mmCIF file of C-alpha atoms and ligand atoms in Angstrom:
data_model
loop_
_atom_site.group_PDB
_atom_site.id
_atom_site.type_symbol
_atom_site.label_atom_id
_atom_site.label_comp_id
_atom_site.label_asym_id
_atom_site.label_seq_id
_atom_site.Cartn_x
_atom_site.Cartn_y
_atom_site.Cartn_z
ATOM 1 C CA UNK A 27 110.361 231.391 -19.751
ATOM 2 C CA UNK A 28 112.893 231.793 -22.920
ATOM 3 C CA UNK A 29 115.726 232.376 -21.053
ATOM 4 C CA UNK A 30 116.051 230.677 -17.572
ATOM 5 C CA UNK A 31 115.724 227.407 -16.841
ATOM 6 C CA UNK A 32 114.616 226.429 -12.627
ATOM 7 C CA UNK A 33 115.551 222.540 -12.018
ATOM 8 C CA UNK A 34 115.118 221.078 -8.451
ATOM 9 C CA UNK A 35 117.594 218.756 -7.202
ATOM 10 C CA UNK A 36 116.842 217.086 -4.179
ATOM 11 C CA UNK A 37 114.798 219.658 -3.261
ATOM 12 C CA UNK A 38 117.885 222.265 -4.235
ATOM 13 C CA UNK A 39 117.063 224.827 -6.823
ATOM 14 C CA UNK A 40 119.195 225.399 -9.958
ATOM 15 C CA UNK A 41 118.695 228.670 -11.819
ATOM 16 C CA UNK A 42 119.963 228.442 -15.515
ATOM 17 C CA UNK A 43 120.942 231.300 -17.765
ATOM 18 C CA UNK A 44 120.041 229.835 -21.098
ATOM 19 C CA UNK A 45 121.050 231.325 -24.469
ATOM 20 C CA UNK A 46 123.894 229.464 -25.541
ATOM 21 C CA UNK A 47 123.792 231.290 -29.008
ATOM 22 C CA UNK A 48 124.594 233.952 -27.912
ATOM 23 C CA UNK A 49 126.913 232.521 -24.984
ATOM 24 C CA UNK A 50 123.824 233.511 -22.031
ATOM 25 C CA UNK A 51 124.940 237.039 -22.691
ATOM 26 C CA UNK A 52 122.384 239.577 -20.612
ATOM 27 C CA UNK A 53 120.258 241.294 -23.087
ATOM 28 C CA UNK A 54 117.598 243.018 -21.361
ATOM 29 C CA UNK A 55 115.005 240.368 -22.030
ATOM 30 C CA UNK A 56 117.375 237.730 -20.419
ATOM 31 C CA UNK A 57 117.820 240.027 -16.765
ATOM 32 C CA UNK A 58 114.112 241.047 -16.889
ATOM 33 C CA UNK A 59 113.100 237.290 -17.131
ATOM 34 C CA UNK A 60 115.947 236.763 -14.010
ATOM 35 C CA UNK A 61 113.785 239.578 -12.115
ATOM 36 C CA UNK A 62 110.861 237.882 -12.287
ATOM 37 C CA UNK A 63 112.183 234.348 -11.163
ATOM 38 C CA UNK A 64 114.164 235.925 -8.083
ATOM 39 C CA UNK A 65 111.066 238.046 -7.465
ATOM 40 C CA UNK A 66 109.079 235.028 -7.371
ATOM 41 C CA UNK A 67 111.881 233.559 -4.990
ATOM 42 C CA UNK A 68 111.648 236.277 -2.809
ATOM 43 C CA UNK A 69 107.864 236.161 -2.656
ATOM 44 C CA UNK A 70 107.569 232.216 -1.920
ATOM 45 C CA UNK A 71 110.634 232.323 0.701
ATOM 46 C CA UNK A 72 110.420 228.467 -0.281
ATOM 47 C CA UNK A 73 114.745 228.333 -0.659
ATOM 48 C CA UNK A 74 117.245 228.607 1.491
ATOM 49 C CA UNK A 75 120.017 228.307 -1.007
ATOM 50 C CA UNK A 76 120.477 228.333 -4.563
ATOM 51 C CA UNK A 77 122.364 227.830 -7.309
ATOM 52 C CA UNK A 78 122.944 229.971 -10.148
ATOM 53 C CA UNK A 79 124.588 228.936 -13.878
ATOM 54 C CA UNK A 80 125.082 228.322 -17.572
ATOM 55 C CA UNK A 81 123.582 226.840 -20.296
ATOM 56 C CA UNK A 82 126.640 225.481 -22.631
ATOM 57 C CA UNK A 83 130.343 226.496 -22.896
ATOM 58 C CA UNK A 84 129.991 230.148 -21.019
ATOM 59 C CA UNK A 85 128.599 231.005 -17.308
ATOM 60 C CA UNK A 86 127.260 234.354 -19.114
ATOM 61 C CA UNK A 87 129.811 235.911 -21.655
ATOM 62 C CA UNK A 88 128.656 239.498 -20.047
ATOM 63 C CA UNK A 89 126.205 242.114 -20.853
ATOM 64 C CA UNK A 90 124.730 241.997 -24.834
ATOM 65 C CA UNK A 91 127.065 243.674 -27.116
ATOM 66 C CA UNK A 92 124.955 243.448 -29.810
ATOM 67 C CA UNK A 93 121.948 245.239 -27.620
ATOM 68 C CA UNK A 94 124.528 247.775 -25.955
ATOM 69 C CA UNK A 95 125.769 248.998 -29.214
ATOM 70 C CA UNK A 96 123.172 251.003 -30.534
ATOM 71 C CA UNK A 97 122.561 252.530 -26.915
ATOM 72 C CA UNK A 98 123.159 256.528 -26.454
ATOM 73 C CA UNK A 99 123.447 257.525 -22.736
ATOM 74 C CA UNK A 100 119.698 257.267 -21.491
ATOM 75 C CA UNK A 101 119.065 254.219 -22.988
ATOM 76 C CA UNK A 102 123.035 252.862 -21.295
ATOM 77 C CA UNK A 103 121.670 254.601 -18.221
ATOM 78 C CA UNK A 104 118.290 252.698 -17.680
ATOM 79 C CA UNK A 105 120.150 249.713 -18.716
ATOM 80 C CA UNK A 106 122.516 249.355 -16.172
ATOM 81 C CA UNK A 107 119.969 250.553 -13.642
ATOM 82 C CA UNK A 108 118.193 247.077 -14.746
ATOM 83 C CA UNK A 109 121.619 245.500 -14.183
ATOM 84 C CA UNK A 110 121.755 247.133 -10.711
ATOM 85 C CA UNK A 111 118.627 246.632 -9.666
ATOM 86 C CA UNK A 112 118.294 242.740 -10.917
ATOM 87 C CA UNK A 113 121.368 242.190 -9.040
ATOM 88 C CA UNK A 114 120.780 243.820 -6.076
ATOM 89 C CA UNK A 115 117.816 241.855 -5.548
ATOM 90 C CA UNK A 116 119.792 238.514 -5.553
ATOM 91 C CA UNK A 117 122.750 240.132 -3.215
ATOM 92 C CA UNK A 118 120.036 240.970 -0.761
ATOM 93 C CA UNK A 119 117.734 237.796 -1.106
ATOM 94 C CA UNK A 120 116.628 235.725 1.606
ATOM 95 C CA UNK A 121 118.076 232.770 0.760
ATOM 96 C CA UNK A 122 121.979 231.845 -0.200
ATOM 97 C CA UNK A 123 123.265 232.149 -3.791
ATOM 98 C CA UNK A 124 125.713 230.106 -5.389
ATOM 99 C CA UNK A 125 127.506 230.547 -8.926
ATOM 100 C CA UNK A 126 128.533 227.977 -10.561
ATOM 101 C CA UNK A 127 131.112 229.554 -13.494
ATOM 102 C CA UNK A 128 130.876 226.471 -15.938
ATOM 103 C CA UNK A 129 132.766 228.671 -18.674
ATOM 104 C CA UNK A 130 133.271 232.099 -19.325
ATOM 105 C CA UNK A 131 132.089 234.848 -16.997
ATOM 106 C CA UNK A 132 132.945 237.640 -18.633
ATOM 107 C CA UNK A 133 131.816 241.591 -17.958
ATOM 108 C CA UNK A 134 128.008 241.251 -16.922
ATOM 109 C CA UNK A 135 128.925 237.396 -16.409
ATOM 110 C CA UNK A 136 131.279 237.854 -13.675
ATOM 111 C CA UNK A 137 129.381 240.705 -12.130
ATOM 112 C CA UNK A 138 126.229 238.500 -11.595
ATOM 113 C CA UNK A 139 128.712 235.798 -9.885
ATOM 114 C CA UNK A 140 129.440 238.875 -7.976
ATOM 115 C CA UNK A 141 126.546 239.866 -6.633
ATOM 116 C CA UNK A 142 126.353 236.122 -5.338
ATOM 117 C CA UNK A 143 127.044 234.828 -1.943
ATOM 118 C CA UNK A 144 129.845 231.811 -2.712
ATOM 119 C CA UNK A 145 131.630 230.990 -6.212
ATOM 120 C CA UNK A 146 132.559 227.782 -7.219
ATOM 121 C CA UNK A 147 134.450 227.456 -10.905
ATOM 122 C CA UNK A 148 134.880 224.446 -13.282
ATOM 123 C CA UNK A 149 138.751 224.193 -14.503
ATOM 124 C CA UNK A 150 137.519 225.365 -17.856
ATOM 125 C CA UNK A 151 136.142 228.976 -16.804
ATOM 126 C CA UNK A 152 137.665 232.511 -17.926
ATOM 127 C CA UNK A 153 136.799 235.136 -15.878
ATOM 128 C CA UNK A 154 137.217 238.538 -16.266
ATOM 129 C CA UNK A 155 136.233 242.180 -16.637
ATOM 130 C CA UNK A 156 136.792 242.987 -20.474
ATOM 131 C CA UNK A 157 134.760 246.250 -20.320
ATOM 132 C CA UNK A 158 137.899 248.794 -20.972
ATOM 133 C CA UNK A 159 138.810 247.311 -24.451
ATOM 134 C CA UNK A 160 135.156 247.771 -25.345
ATOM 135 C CA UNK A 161 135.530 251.379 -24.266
ATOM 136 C CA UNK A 162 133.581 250.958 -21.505
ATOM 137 C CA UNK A 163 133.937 250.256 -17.927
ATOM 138 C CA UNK A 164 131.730 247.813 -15.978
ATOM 139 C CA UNK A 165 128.335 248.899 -15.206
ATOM 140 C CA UNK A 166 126.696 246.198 -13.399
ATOM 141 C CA UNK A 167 128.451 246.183 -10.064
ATOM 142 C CA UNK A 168 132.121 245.588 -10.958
ATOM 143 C CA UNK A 169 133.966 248.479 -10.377
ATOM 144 C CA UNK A 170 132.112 248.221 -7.052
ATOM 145 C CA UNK A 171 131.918 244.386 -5.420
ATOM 146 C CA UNK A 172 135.165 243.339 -7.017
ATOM 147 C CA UNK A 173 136.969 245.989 -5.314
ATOM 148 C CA UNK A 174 135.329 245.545 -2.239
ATOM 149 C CA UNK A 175 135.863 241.369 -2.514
ATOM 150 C CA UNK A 176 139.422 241.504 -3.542
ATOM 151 C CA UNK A 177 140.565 244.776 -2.636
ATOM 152 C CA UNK A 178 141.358 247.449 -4.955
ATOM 153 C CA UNK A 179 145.279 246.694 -5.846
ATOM 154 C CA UNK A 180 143.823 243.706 -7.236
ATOM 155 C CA UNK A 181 140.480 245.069 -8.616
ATOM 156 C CA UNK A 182 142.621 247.174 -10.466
ATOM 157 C CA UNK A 183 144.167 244.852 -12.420
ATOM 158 C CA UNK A 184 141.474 243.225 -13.254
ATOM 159 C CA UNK A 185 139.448 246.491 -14.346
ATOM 160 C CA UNK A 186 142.785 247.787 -16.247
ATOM 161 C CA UNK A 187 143.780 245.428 -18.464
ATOM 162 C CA UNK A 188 140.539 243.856 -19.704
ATOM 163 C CA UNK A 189 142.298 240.558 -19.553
ATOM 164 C CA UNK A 190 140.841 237.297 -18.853
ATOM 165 C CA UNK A 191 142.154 234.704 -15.777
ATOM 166 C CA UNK A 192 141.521 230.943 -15.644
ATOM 167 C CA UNK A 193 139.701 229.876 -12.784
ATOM 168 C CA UNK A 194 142.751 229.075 -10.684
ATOM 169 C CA UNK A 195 144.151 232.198 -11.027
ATOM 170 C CA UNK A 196 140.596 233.638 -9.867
ATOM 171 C CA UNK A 197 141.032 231.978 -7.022
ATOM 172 C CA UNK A 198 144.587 232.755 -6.215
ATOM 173 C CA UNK A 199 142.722 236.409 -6.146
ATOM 174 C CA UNK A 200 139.537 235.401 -4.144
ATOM 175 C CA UNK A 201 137.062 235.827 -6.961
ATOM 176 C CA UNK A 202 135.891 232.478 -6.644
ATOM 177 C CA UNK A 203 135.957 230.123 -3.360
ATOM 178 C CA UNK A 204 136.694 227.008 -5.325
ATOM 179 C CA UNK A 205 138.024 225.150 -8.318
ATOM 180 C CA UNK A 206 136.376 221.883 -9.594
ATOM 181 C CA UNK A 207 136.801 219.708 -12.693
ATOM 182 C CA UNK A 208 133.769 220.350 -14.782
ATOM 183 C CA UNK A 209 131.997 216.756 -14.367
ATOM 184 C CA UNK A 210 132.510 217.556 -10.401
ATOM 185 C CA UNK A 211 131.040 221.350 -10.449
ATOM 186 C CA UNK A 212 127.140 220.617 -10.047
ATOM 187 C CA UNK A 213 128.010 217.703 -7.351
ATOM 188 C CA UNK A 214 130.137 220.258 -5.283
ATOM 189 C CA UNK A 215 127.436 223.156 -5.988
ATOM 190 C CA UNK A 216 125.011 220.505 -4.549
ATOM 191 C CA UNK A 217 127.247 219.014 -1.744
ATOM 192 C CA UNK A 218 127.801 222.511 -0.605
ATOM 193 C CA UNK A 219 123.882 223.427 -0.668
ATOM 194 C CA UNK A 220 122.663 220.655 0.885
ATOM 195 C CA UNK A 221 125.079 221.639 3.638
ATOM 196 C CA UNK A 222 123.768 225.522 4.037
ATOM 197 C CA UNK A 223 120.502 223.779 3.275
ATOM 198 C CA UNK A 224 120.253 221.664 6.619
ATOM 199 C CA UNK A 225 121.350 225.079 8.666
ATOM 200 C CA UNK A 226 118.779 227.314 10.198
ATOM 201 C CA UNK A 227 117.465 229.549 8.037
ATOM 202 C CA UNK A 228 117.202 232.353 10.702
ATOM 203 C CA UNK A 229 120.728 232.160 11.577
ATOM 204 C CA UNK A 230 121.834 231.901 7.848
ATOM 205 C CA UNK A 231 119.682 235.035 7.004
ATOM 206 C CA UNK A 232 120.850 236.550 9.642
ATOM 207 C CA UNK A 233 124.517 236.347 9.538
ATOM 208 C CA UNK A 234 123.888 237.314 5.465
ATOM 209 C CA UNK A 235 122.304 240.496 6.791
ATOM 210 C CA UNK A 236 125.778 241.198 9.239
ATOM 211 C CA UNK A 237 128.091 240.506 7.023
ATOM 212 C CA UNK A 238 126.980 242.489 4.020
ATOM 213 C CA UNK A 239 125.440 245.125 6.360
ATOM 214 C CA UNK A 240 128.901 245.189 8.138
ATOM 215 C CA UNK A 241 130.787 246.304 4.815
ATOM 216 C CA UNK A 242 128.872 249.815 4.739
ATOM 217 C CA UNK A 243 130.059 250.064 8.501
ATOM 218 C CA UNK A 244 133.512 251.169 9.716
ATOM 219 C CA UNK A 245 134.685 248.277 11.949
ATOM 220 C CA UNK A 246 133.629 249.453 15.602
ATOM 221 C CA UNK A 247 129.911 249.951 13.976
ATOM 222 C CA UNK A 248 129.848 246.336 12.615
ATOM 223 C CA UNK A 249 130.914 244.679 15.250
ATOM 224 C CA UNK A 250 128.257 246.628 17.273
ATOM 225 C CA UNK A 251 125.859 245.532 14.918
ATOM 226 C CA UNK A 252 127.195 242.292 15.429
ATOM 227 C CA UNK A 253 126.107 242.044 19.123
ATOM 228 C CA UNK A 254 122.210 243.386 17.972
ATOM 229 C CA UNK A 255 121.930 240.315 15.217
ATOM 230 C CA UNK A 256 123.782 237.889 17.741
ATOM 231 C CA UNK A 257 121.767 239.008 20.548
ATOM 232 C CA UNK A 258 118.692 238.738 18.477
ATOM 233 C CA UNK A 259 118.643 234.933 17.915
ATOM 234 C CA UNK A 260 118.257 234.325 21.473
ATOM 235 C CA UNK A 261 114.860 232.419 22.814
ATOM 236 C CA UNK A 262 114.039 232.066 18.936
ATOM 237 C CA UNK A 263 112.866 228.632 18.546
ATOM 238 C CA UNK A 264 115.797 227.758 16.045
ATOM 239 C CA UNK A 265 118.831 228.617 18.530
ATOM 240 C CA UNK A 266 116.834 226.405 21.024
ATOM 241 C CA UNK A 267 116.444 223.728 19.128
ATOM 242 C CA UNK A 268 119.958 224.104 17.497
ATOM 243 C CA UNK A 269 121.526 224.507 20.955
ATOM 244 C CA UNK A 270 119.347 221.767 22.715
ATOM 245 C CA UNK A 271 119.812 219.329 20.116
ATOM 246 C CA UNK A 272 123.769 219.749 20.776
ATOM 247 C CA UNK A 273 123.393 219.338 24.283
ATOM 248 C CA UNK A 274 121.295 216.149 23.656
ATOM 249 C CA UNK A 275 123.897 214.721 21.128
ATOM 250 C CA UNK A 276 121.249 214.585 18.188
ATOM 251 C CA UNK A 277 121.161 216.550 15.214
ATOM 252 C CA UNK A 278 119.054 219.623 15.249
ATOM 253 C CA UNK A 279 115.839 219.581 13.239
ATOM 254 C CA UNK A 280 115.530 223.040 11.181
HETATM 255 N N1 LIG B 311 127.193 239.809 -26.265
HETATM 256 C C1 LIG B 311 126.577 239.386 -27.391
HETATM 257 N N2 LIG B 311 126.930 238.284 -28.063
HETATM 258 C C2 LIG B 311 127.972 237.582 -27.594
HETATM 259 C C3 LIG B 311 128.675 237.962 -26.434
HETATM 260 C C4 LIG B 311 128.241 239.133 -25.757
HETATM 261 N N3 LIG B 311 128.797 239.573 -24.632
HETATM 262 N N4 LIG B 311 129.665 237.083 -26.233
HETATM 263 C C5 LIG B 311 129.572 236.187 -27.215
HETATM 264 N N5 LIG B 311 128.562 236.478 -28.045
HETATM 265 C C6 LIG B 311 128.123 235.769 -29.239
HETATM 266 C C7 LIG B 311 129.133 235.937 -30.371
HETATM 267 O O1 LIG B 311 128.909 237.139 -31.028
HETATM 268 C C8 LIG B 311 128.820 234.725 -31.219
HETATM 269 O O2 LIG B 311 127.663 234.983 -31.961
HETATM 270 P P1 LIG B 311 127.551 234.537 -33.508
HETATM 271 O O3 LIG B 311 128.702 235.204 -34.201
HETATM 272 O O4 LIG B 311 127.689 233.037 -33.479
HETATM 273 O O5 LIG B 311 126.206 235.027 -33.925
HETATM 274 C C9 LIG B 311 128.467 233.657 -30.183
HETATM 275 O O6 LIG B 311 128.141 234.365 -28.982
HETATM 276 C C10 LIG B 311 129.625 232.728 -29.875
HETATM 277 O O7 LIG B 311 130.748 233.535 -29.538
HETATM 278 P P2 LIG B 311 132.179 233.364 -30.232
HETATM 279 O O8 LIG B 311 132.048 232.797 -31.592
HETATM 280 O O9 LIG B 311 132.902 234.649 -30.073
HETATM 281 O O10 LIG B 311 132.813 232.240 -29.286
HETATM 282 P P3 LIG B 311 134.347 231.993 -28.976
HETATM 283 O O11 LIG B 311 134.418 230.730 -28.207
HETATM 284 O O12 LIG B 311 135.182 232.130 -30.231
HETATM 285 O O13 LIG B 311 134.783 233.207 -28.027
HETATM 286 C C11 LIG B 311 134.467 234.687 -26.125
HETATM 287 C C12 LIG B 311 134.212 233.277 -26.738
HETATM 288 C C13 LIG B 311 133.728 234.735 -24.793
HETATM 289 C C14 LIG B 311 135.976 234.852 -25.863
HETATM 290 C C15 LIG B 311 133.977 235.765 -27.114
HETATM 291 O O14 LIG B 311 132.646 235.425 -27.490
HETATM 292 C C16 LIG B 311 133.972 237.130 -26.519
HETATM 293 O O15 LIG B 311 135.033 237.766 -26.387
HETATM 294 N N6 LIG B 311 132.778 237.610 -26.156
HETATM 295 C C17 LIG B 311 132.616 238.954 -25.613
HETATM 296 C C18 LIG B 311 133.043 238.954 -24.172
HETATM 297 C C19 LIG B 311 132.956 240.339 -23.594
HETATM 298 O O16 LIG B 311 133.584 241.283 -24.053
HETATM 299 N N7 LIG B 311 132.138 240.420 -22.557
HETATM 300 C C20 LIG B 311 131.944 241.651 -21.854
HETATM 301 C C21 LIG B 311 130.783 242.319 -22.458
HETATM 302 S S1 LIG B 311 130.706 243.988 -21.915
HETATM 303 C C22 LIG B 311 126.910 249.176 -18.738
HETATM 304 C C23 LIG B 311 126.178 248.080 -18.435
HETATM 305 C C24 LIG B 311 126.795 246.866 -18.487
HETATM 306 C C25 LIG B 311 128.100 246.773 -18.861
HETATM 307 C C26 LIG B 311 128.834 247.881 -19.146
HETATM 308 C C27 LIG B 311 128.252 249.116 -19.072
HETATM 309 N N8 LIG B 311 126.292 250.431 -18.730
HETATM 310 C C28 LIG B 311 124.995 250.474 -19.347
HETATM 311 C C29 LIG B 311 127.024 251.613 -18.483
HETATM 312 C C30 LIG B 311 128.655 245.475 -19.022
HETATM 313 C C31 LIG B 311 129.431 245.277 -20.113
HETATM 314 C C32 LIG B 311 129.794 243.956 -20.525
HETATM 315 O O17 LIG B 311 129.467 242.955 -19.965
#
């Protein structure tokens, strides 16, 4: 692969976007290359969690201008249907996603961390939606998640004014979970994985499925849906062993 980089760590999977020349940014080549890693993810079911980030001094600097500029409407159009449909795939894969924004995440950039599950920054990331003074708005999720992860007051700002926010501020908003020094951002990314790593991966699948089911749902249908995916995890061999391993003071074996 040209483009993406897969490192284990202790058995943890890294995914890196690499094309530091051009700051990672998503050219078409770069998401089809992502498609075919996470479709090979999907396919082994091998991960339970993992981690997703940049090559160099940007997370992914956003979609390719270079690429997007000499795009009329059909080609934009089946574009950001690649967008979409490359980042659907990781929002609805069985396993947990985490970005790690080492730099800037900017358009595209911070609409892939979107589509992840958890965010962690490094002090030295920019984040932002700079679409608008490009004349265009996002079109790989943004307009979408961001509203629906921040609400839209704040989504609106971040669509309107095209500006970029450090990674504190990002969290101030809830775009990202958590702010690290950069030399601590793979160690936390890690720490954290190795954590959702030693759950059950029934129950984590399972609770990804409520909770981003539950956001198509009004409230009384989610928590409804709540009591089916609850429900359905009893006399499953991982809620025995999770709930017998409790009751005989030992850690559970997943
Ligand atoms: N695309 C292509 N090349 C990029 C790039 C990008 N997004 N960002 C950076 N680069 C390239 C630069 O052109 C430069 O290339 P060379 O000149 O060396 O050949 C190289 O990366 C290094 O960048 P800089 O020299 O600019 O580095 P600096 O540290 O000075 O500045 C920067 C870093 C991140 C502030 C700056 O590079 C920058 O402003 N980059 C653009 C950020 C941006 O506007 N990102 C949002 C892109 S728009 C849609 C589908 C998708 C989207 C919208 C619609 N539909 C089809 C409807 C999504 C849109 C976007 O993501």
């Amino acid at each position: 692969m040209k483009y993406i980089k897969q490192e284990l760590t202790e058995g943890i999977l890294t995914i890196t976007i690499q094309r530091p020349e051009a700051l990672n940014a998503l050219s078409a080549e770069v998401l089809r290359e992502l498609e075919e890693v996470l479709d090979s993810l999907s396919k082994s079911s091998e991960h339970k969690v993992v981690l997703i980030t940049g090559d160099g001094k940007a997370f992914v600097a956003g979609a390719d201008i270079a690429s997007m500029s000499t795009y009329n409407e059909k080609a934009a159009l089946e574009f950001s249907q690649l967008g979409h449909r490359v980042f659907e795939k990781l929002e609805n894969a069985d396993y947990i996603s985490i970005a790690l924004v080492n730099g800037f995440s900017l358009g595209g950039g911070l609409e892939l961390a979107l589509a992840c599950d958890i965010r962690y920054a490094s002090t030295k990331a920019k984040l932002g939606l700079p679409e608008v003074s490009l004349g265009l708005i996002p079109g790989f999720g943004g307009t979408q998640r961001l509203a629906r992860l921040i609400g839209v007051g704040a989504a609106s700002e971040w669509v309107y004014s095209g500006e970029m926010f450090t990674a504190e501020q990002a969290k101030s908003f809830g775009v990202v979970n958590q702010v690290y020094e950069p030399e601590d951002l793979l160690k936390e990314g890690l720490r954290l994985a190795a954590s959702i790593n030693s759950r059950g991966r029934l129950a984590l699948m399972t609770a990804k499925k409520t909770i981003r089911s539950g956001l198509n749902h009004t409230l009384s249908e989610g928590l409804r849906l709540e009591e089916q995916k609850f429900s359905s995890l009893f006399g499953k061999d991982e809620s025995k062993e999770g709930m017998g391993a409790f009751l005989e003071k030992r850690k559970p074996q997943f």
